[in-house]
Coordinates of C-alpha atoms in Angstrom, one line a residue:
Chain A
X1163 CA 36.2 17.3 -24.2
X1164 CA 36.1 13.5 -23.7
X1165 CA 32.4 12.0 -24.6
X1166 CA 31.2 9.6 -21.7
X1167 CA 27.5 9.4 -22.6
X1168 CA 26.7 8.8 -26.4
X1169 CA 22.8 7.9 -26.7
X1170 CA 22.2 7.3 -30.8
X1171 CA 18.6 6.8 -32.1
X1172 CA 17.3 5.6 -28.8
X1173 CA 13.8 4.7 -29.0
X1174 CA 11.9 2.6 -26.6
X1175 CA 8.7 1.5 -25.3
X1176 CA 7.2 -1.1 -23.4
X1177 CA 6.4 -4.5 -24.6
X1178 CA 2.2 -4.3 -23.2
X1179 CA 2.3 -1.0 -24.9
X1180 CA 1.9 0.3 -27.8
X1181 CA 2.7 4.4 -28.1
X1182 CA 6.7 5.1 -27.8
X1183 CA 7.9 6.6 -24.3
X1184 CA 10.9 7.4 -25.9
X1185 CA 11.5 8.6 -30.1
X1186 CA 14.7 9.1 -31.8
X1187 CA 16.6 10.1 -28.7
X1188 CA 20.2 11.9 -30.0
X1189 CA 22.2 12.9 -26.7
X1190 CA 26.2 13.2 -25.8
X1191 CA 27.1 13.9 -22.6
X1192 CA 30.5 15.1 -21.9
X1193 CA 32.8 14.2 -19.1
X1194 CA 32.3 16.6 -16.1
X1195 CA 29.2 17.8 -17.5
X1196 CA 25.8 18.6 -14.9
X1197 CA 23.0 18.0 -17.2
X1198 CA 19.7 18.7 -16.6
X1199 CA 16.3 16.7 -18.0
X1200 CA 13.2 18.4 -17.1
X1201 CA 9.7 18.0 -19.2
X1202 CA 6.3 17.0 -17.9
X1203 CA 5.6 13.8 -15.9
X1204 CA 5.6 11.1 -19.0
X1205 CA 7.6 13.0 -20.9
X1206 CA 10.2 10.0 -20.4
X1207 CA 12.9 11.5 -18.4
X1208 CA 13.1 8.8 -15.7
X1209 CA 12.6 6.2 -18.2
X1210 CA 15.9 7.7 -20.3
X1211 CA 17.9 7.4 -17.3
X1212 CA 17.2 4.0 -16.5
X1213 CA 18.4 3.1 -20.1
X1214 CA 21.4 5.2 -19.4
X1215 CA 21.5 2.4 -16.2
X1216 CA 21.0 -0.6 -18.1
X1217 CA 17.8 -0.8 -16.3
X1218 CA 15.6 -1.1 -18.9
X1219 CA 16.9 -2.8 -22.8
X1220 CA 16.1 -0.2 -25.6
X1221 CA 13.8 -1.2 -28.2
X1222 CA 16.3 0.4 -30.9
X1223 CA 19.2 2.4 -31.0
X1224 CA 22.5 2.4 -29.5
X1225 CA 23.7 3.6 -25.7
X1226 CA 27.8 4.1 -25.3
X1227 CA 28.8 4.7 -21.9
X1228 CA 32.8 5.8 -21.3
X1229 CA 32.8 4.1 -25.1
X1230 CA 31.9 0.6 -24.2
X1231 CA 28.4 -0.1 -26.3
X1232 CA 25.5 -0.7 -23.3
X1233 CA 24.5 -4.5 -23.7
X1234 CA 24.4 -7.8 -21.5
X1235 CA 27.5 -8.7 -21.1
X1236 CA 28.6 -5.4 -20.2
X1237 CA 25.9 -4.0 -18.1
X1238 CA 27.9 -4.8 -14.2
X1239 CA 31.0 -3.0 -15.9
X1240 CA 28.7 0.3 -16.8
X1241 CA 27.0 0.5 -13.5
X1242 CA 29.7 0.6 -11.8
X1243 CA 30.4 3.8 -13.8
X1244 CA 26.5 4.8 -12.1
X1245 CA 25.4 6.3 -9.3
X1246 CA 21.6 6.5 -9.3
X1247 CA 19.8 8.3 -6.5
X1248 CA 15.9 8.0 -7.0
X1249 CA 12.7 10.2 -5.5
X1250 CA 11.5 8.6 -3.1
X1251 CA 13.9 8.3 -0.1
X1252 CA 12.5 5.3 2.0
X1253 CA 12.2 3.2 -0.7
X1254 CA 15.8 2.8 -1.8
X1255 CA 17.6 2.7 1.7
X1256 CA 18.4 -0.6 1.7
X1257 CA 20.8 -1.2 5.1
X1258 CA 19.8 -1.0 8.8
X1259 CA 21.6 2.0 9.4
X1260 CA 23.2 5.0 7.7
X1261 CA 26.6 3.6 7.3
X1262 CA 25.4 0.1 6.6
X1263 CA 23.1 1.4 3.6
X1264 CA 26.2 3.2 2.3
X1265 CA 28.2 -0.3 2.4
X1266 CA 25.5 -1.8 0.4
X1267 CA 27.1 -0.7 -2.7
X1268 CA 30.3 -1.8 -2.1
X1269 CA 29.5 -5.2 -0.7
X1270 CA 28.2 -5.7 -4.1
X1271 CA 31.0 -5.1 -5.5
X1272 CA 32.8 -7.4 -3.2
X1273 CA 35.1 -4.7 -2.0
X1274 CA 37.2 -5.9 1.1
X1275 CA 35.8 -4.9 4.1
X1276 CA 38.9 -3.0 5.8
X1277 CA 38.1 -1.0 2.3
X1278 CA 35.2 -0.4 2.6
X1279 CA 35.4 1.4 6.2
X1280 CA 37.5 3.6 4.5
X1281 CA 35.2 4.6 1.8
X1282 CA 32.0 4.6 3.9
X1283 CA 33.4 7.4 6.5
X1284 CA 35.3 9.2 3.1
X1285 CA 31.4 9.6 1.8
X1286 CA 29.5 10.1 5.0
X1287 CA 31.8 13.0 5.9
X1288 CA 31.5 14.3 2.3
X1289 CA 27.6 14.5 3.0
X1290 CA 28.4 15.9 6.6
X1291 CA 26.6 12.3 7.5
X1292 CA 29.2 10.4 9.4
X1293 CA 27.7 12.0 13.2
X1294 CA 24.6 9.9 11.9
X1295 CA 26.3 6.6 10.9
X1296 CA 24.7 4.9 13.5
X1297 CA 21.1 6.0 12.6
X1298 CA 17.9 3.8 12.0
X1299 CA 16.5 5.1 8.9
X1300 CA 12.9 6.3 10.7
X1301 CA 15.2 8.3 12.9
X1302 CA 16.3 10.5 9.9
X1303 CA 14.6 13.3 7.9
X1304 CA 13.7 12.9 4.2
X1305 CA 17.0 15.2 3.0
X1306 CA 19.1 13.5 5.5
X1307 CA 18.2 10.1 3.8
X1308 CA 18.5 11.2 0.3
X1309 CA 21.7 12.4 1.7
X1310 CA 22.8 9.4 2.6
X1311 CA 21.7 8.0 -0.3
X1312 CA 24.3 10.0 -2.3
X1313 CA 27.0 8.8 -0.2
X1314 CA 25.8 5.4 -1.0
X1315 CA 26.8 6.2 -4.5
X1316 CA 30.1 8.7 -3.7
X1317 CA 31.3 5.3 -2.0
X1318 CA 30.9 3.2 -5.2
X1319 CA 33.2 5.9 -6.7
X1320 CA 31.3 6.2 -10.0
X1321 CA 32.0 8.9 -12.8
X1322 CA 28.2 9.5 -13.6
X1323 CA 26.0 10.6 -11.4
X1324 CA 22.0 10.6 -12.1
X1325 CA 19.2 11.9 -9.7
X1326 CA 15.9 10.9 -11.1
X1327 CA 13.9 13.6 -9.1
X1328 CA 16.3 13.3 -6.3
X1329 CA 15.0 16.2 -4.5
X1330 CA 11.3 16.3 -5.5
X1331 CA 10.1 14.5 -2.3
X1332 CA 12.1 17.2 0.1
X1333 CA 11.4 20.2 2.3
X1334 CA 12.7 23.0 1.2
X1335 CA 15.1 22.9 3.9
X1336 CA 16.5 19.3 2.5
X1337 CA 16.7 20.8 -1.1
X1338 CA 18.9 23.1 -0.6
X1339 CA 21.3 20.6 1.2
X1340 CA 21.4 18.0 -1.2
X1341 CA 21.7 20.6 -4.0
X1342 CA 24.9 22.3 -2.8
X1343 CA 25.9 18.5 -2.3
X1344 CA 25.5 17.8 -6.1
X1345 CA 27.0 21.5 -6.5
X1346 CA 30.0 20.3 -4.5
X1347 CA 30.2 16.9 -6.6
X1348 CA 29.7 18.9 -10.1
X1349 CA 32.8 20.9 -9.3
X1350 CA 34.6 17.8 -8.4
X1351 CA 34.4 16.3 -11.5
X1352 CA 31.7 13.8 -11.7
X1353 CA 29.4 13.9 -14.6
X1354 CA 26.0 14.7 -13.6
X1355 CA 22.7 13.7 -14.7
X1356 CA 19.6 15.5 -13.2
X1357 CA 16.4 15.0 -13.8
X1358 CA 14.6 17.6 -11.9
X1359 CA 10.8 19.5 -12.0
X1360 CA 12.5 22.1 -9.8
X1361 CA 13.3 24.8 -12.2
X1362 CA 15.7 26.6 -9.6
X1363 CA 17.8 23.5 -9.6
X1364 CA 17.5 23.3 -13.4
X1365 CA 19.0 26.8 -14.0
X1366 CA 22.3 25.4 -11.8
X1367 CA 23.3 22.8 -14.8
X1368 CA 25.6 23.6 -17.6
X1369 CA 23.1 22.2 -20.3
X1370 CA 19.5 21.4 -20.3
X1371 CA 17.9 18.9 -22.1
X1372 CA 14.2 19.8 -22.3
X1373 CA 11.9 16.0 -23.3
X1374 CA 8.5 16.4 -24.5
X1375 CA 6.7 13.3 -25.5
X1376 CA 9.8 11.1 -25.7
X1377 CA 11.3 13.9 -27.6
X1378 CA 14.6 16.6 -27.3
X1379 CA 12.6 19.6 -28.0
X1380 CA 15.6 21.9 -26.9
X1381 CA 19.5 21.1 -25.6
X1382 CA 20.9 24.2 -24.9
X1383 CA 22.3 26.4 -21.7
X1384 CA 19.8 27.6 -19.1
X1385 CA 19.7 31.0 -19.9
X1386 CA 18.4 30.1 -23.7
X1387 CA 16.1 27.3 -22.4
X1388 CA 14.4 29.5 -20.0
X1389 CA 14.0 32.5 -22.2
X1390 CA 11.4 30.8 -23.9
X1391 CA 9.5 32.2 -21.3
X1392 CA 6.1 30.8 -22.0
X1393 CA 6.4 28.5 -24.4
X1394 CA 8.0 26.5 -22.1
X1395 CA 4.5 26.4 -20.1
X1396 CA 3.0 25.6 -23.5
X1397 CA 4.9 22.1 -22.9
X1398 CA 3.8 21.6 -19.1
X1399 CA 6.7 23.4 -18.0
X1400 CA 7.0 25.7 -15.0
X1401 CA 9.9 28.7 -15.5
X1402 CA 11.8 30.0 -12.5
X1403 CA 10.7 32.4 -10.8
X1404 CA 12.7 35.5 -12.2
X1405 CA 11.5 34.2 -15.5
X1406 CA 7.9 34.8 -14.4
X1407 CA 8.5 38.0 -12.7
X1408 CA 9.8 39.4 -15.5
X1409 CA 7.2 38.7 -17.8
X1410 CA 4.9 40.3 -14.9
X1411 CA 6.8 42.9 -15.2
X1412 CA 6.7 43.5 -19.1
X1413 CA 2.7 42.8 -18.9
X1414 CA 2.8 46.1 -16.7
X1415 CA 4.3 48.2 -20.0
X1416 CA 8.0 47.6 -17.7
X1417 CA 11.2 47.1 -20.9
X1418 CA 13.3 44.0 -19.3
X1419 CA 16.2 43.0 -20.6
X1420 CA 15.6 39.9 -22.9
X1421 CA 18.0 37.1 -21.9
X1422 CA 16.8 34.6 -18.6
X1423 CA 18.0 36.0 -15.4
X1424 CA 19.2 34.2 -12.4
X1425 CA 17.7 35.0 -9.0
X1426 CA 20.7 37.0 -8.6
X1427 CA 20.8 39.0 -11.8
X1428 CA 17.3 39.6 -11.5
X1429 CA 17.8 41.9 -8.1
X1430 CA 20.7 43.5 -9.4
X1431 CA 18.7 44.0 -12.3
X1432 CA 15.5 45.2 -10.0
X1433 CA 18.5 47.0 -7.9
X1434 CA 19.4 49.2 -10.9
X1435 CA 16.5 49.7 -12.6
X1436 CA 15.3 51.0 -9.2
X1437 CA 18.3 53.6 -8.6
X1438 CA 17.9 55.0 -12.2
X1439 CA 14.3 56.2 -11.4
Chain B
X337 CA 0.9 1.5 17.2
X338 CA 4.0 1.9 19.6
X339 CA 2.9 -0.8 22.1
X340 CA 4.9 -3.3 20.5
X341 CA 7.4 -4.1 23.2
X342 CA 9.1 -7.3 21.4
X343 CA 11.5 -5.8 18.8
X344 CA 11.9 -2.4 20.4
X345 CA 16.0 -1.9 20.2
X346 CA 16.9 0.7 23.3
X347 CA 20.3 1.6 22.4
X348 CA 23.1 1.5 25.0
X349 CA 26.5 0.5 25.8
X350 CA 25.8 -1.9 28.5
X351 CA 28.0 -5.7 28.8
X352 CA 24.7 -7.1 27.5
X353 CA 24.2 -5.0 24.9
X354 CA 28.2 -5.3 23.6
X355 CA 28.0 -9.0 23.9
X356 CA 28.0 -10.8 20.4
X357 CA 24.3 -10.7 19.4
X358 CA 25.2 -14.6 18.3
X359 CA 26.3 -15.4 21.6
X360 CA 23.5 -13.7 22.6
X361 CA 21.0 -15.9 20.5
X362 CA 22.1 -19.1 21.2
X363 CA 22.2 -18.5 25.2
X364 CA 18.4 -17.5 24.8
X365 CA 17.5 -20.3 23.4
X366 CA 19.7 -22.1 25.5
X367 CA 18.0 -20.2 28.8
X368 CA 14.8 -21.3 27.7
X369 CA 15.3 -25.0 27.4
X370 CA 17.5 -25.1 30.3
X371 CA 14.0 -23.2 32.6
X372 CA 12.1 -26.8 31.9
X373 CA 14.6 -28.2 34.2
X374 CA 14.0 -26.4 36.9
X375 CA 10.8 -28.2 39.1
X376 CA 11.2 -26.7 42.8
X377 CA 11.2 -23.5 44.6
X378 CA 15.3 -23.5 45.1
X379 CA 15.2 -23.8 41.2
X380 CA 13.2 -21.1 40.4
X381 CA 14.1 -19.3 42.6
X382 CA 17.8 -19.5 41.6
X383 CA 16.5 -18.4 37.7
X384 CA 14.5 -15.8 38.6
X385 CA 17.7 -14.1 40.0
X386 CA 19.2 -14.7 37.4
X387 CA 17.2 -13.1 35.1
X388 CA 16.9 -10.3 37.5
X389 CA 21.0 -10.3 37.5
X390 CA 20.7 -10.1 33.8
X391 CA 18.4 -7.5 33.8
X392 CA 20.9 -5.3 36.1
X393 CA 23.5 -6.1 33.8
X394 CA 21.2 -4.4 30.8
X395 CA 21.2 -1.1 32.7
X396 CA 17.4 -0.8 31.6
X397 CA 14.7 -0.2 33.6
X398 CA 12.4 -3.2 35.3
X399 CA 9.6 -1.3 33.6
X400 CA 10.1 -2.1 30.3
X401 CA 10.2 -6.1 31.2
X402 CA 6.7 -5.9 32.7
X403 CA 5.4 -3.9 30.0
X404 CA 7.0 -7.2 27.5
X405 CA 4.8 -9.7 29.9
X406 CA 1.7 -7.5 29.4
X407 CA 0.0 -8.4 25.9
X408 CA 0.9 -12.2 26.7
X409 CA -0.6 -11.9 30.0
X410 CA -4.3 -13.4 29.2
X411 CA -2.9 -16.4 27.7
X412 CA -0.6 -16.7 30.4
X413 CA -3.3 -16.7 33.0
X414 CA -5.2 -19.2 30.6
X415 CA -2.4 -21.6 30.6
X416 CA -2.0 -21.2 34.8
X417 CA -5.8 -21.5 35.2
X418 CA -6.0 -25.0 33.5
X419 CA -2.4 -25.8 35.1
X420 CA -4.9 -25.2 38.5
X421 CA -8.0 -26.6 37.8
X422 CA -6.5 -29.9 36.0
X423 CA -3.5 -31.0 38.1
X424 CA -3.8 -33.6 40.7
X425 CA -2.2 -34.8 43.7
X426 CA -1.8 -33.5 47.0
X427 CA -4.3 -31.6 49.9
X428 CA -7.6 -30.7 48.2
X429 CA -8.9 -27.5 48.8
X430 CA -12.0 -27.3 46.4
X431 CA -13.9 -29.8 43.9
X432 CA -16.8 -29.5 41.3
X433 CA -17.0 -31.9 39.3
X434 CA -14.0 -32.4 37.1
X435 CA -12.4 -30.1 38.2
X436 CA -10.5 -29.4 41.8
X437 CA -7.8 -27.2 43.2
X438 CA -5.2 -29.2 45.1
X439 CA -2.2 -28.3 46.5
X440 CA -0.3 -29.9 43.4
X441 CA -2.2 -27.6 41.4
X442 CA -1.6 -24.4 42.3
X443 CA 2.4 -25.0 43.1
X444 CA 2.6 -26.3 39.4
X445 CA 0.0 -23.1 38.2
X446 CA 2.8 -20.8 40.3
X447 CA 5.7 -23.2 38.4
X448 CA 3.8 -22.4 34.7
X449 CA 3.7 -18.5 36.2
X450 CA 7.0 -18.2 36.5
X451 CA 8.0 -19.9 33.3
X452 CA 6.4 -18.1 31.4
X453 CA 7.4 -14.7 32.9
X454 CA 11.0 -15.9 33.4
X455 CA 11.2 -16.8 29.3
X456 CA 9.5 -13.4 28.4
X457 CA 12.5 -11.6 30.4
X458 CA 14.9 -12.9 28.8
X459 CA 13.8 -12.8 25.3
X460 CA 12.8 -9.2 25.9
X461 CA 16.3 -8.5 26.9
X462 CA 16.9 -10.0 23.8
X463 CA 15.4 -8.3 21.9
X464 CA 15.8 -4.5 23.8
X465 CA 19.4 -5.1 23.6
X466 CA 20.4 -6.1 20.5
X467 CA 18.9 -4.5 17.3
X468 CA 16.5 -6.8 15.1
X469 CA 19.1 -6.1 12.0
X470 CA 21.9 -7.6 14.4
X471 CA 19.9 -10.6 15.6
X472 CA 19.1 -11.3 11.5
X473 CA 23.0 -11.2 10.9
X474 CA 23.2 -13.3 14.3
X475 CA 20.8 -15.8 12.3
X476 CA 22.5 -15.5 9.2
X477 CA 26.0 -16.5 10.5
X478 CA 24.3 -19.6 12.6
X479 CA 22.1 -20.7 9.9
X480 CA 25.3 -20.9 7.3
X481 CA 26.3 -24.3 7.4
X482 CA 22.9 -25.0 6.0
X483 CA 24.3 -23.8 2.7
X484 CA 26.1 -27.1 2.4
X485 CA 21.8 -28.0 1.8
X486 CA 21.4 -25.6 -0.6
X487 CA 19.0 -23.1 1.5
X488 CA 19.9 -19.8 0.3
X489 CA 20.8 -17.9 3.7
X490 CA 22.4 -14.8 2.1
X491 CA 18.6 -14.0 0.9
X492 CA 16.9 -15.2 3.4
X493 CA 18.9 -12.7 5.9
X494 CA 18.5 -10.4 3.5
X495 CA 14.7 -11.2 3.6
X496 CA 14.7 -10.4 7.4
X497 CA 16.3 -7.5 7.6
X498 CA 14.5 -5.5 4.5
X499 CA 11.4 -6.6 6.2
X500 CA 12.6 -5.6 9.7
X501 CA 13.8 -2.2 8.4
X502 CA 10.0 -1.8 6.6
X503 CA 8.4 -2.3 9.7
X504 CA 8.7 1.6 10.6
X505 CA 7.7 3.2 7.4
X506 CA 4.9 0.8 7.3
X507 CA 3.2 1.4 10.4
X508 CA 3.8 5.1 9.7
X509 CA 2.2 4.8 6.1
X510 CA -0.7 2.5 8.0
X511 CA -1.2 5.3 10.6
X512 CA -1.4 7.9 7.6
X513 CA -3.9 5.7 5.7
X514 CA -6.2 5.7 9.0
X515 CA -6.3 9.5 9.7
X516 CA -7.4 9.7 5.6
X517 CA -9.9 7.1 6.2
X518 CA -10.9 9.1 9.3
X519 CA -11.2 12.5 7.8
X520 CA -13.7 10.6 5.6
X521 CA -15.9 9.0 8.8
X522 CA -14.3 5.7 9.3
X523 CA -14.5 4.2 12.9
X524 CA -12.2 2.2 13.1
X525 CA -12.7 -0.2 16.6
X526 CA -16.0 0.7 16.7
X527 CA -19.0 -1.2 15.9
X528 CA -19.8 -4.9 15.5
X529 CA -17.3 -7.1 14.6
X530 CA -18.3 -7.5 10.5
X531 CA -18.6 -3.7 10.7
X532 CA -14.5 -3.3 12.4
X533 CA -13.6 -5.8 10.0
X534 CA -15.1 -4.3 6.7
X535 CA -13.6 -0.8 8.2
X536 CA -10.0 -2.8 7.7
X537 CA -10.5 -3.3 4.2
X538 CA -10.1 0.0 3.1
X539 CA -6.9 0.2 5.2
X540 CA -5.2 -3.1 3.8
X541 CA -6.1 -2.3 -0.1
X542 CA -3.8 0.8 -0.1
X543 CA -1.1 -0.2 2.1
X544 CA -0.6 -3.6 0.2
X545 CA -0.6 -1.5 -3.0
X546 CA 2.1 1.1 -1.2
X547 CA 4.3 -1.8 -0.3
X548 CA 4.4 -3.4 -4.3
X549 CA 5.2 0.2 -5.0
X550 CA 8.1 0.1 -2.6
X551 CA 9.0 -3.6 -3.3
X552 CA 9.5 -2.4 -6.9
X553 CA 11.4 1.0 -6.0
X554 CA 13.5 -1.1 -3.8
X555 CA 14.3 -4.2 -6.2
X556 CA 15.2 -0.8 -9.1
X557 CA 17.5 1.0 -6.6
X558 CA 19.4 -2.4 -5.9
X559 CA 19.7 -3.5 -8.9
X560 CA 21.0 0.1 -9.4
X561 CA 23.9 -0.4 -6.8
X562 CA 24.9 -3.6 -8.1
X563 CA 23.1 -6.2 -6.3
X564 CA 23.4 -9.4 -8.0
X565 CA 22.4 -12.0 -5.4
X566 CA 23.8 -12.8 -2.4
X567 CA 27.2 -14.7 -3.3
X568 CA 30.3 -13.0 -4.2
X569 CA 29.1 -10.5 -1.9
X570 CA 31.6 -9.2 1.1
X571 CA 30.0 -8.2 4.6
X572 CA 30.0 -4.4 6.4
X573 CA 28.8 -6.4 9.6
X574 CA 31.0 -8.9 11.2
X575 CA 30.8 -10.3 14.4
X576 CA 33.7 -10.7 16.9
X577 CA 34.1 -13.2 19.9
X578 CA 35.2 -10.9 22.5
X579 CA 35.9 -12.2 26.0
X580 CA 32.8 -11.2 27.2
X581 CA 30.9 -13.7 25.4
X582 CA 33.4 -16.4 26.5
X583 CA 32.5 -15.1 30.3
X584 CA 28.5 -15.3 29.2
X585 CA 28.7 -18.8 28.1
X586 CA 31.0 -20.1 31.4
X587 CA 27.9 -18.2 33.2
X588 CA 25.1 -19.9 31.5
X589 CA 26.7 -23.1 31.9
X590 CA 27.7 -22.7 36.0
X591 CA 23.9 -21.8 35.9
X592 CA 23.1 -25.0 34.0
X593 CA 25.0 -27.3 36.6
X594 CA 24.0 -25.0 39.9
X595 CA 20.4 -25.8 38.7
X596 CA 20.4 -29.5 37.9
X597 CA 22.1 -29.9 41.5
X598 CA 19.3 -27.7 43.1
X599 CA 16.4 -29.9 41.2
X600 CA 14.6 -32.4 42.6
X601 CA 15.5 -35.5 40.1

């Protein structure tokens, strides 16, 4: 598989301070790959991704993204490989309305503007936005904006796709929208990047990357992550909630199969079990 | 909160509201220099249906207009008051000392009356038909031969309309600030005026804190998306002479020329 993220000894902090937000960071991230960060707050997940971004310089170490080396002169030519979506949703709609915060991108990019119709209503309708284009921001929910504010980054027509906490700020109602959005994306092709407290949309990735102070502790599937069970709460981590029912479940002198089960394999699970008795 | 009248958009498809919001602008400000021509009844008279005309033409309600006069209204009958007491000339009806009512007076307080009411019409329907975000473009495309000076009008539009599009999520951030500060016992408009006043501190502190937050967020997700300043940059919004605003402006100026033949020179 082709390698589109390569993050070599990546350490970083900030100039006023003196502790390291982020230590020896080794990550690749391969093309068409949903990724997921999760660790405690100041475990340094946002702060990777906005290295991955060119937002912030590293201190040391080495970012190669689609195999061009991260620096000055080429940061405007990597992030337009980026779509970032942040957390909160009102502060990073940037237009008047729905379809003119989609074309913010793209004016940036100086993209002509009988284009740029073209590519706003492709990425509205993606989001099932496009009955909204004309909407003031304050007329639209939080999911409906963060919505929006992944079509702002479909339209750019990026290859990597990061959501610092994307969904965080949502009703649960909202959540689920913009996750089978990302779902939808992931099975597109575009690499994805999540960086998520919400274990649920966690278990959806292919890998994930679990940061504690500044550090990889684990890279591995879901179901290996999440079977740590506890020790993963050791770190300030919550575990899905299979995770904790089966260990509920085991407490009451239960034998549960010892892998992490989805939602879904936990009631066929429960399903059997309960038909053998 | 909501009482603001001037720079409440009503959305609709009316001839006003499709007209070019620059057209728009420029006959505004055109409307309200032309109104310090007018200096009779005939004149006034002739502008106020005008407006009225105009008004039709919005398809919104009458209502809405008063409701734009009524926060200006004290200073209004401030300016008419003094127009009253301090103009001279004609049949006196009542004198104290320096100051008198003649006939002069009140025709010229009735005159300042109108003026006034007349200019808050039309920049209501301003500003109820065309969204603030349009009227900043509007601004944008008139201001742009001041480039040639160097002012930077790309960011100063851009300026505007982040601000404009703030004003929302500010007041609703403000009005959850105030409930907090309530739960905890604050009065706000209550009291003496030191005591109102220090009951606004603890309101400004945390929403001027919130908006560097969102200053910062905003500036990130941006710079995210590629923004680099405002050259080089290609536009979403354009803005089209239709006929309609080649109609407006023949309108305006037939007004112009009805009105200096009505007016006594």
């Amino acid at each position: 598989m082709e390698k589109i993220i390569e993050i070599a000894d990546l350490t970083f902090h900030y100039p006023q301070q003196d502790s390291e937000l982020l230590r020896q960071v080794n990550l690749t991230i391969h093309k068409g790959e949903w990724v997921a960060l999760i660790g405690h707050n100041g475990s340094g997940k946002s702060t990777l991704a906005r290295l991955i971004d060119g937002l912030l310089v590293p201190t040391t170490g080495t970012l190669k993204i689609g195999g061009t080396i991260l620096s000055d002169a080429s940061v405007w030519q990597i992030r337009k490989k980026i779509g970032m979506v942040f957390q909160n949703p009102d502060n990073q709609f940037v237009g008047a309305n729905v379809e003119e915060d989609v074309a913010f991108g793209l004016e940036n990019l100086a993209i002509p503007r009988a284009q740029m119709q073209v590519r706003v209503k492709e990425a509205l309708q993606r989001v099932n936005m496009w009955e909204f284009r004309e909407h003031e921001p304050a007329r639209l929910s939080g999911g409906q904006k963060q919505r929006v504010a992944l079509a702002g980054v479909i339209a750019m027509r990026p290859e990597i796709i990061i959501l610092d906490e994307a969904t965080s700020m949502l009703d649960p109602e909202g959540r689920k929208d913009v996750i089978k959005i990302i779902q939808e994306l992931s099975q597109a092709g575009f690499t994805i990047i999540s960086i998520t407290h919400d274990i649920n949309e966690a278990s959806l990735a292919q890998r994930v990357v679990v940061l504690n102070d500044g550090q990889i502790l684990q890279a591995a599937t879901p179901q290996t992550v999440f079977a740590r069970g506890e020790k993963l709460l050791a770190v300030g981590l919550d575990v899905p909630f299979s995770e904790k029912l089966k260990v509920a479940l085991s407490r009451q002198g239960l034998h549960v199969p010892a892998g992490y089960l989805t939602e879904e394999g936990m009631i066929d699970w429960l399903c059997q079990s309960i038909s053998k008795t | 909160m909501n009482k603001i009248i001037l720079g409440r958009y009503i959305p609709g498809a009316s001839f006003v509201h499709r007209l070019d919001p620059r057209s728009k602008l420029i006959l505004s400000f055109f409307f309200i220099v032309v109104i310090f021509f007018a200096n009779n009844v005939q004149s006034y008279l002739l502008l106020g249906v005008f407006t009225l005309f105009c008004v039709y033409l919005s398809k919104i309600s009458l209502a809405f207009f008063i409701k734009g006069v009524r926060p200006l209204i004290w200073l209004i009958l401030f300016t008419v008051v003094l127009q009253i007491f301090f103009t001279r000339g004609g049949q006196v009806y009542w004198q104290f000392g320096p100051f008198s009512v003649t006939h002069f007076g009140l025709v010229n307080g009735g005159f300042v009356f109108c003026r006034f009411v007349l200019i808050i019409f039309m920049s209501t329907l301003l500003t109820l038909t065309t969204a603030p975000l349009e009227i900043a473009s509007a601004l944008e495309a008139l201001m742009l031969p001041l480039k040639k000076f160097k002012v930077p009008v790309y960011e100063i539009s851009l300026m505007i309309s982040i601000a404009l599009r703030f004003v929302p999520t500010l007041m609703d951030e403000t009005e959850k600030i105030m409930n907090a500060q309530r739960s905890r016992g604050v009065n706000f408009g209550e009291g003496s005026l030191i005591k109102q006043l220090k009951a606004v501190v603890p309101l400004l502190i945390p929403l001027f804190v919130g908006a560097f937050n969102r200053a910062e967020d905003l500036a990130t997700a941006m710079e995210a998306r590629g923004y680099r300043g405002g050259e080089g940059r290609t536009k979403y919004r354009v803005h089209f002479w239709k006929r309609r605003d080649t109609l407006s402006c023949v309108l305006f100026g037939l007004l112009t020329l009805l009105l200096l033949f009505l007016r006594n020179w």
